[in-house]
Amino acid sequence: MPTMADVARSAGVSVATVSHVLNGTRPVLPHTRQAVLDAVEELGYTTNTLARSLVTSRTRSIGLAVSAISNPYFTEILQGVEAAALEAGYSLLIADPHDEPEHERKVVQLLHERRVDGMIIAPSPEPRGLLAYLGRHSVPAVFLDRLVDAPAADGSARFDQVCADNAEPTSRLVTHLAELGHKRIGLVAGLPGLSTTTERIMGYRNGLAFAGLPYDERLLVHGASESAGAEQATADLLSLGAPPTALVTGNNAMTIGALRALRARGRSVPGDIALCCFDDFAWADLFTPRLTAIAQPSKDIGARAVRVLLERLAEPDRPARTVRLPCAFVHRTSCGCPDPSGSPSASPSDGPSESPSESPSENLSERGTPS
């Protein structure tokens, strides 16, 4: 197996120069860098990551703990994390905490024992054990998507966090439905305890207040952030004496559950009930009617989390920060509006349409800076 010394001889440079090129520890002249890379390619040299980690105490690896990896939203976040990590020369170790606090702590411990340089975590609704472990072992970590209110002793933030805006986009969906004449607007909210659930409920109530509509606690149900829970929650809403005429769902999985409940009860969208959803996803434009949705910048969230973590590794003592990225309102037809593409709205069904078209969207926030 070729060694770094072999690469140095082939490129006509010192071993130290080869090390600087491969590890990015010092600028190297472009033609010298290229000579080293050509030698690496020609000889088939690979870096001994284990040996390097013993010297530097760094493995150039990142642990990613995210539940429901099969969810398209988190799949796109994973793509953003992976691309940004690879670009920076880091590998990725992935684990699923299943949104269970005890399993979450074990997963984080296992990643830590594998000597990852830092972690990116979408925390569970009850992250006390997680926070205790990270604090006790001083693990560099960035919380992703879901925020954690865990201030330090001086009141400052303890951890870096990256997420989308939640309240304002949800309020936008509610006010849009109110502008269309709806006065009873229901919300299928997510798992209690998650910051995303809390903030979207806040946005829902803010939207009602802005539209001059009263808040009715019977119109707010929890779908546990998954399809089956949302199906039952939507059925509960439909069984009310005065059911909602419009519905907002809190994430993509709950949108599927809500649609199943509506289909099972023969309710058409938007004829019998208008529907808007938080989370745009690949199939949203394939349903008939096409789903009006809030699109989160999923890949950007993942990529930004990596950059924030790398900044933390470079400057361990820098103040923690929270980064919120803007969402977009994607206007389609499930809300009851005419098709923005110009074609008439088709009759409701639960199957894909034959010819999906592009849909306009608008940014709801420009708050992409730390807050």
PDB file of C-alpha atoms in Angstrom, residues 35 45 84-85 90 132 138 147 184 213 221 257 274 346 349 354:
ATOM      1  CA  ALA A  35       1.130  17.677  -8.375  1.00  0.00           C
ATOM      2  CA  TYR A  45      -2.984   6.490  -1.944  1.00  0.00           C
ATOM      3  CA  ALA A  84     -21.886  19.899   3.296  1.00  0.00           C
ATOM      4  CA  ALA A  85     -19.963  17.394   5.429  1.00  0.00           C
ATOM      5  CA  TYR A  90     -16.024  14.934   7.005  1.00  0.00           C
ATOM      6  CA  ALA A 132     -27.281  16.331  30.636  1.00  0.00           C
ATOM      7  CA  SER A 138     -18.755  18.912  26.656  1.00  0.00           C
ATOM      8  CA  LEU A 147     -35.239  24.097  19.340  1.00  0.00           C
ATOM      9  CA  ARG A 184     -63.975  27.631  11.309  1.00  0.00           C
ATOM     10  CA  LEU A 213     -61.615  34.983  14.296  1.00  0.00           C
ATOM     11  CA  VAL A 221     -56.201  18.499  17.694  1.00  0.00           C
ATOM     12  CA  GLY A 257     -53.282  10.976   7.468  1.00  0.00           C
ATOM     13  CA  ALA A 274     -60.243  23.406   2.171  1.00  0.00           C
ATOM     14  CA  ALA A 346     -59.898  19.306 -10.996  1.00  0.00           C
ATOM     15  CA  SER A 349     -59.447  12.546  -5.465  1.00  0.00           C
ATOM     16  CA  GLU A 354     -51.519  12.994 -14.851  1.00  0.00           C
TER      17      GLU A 354
END
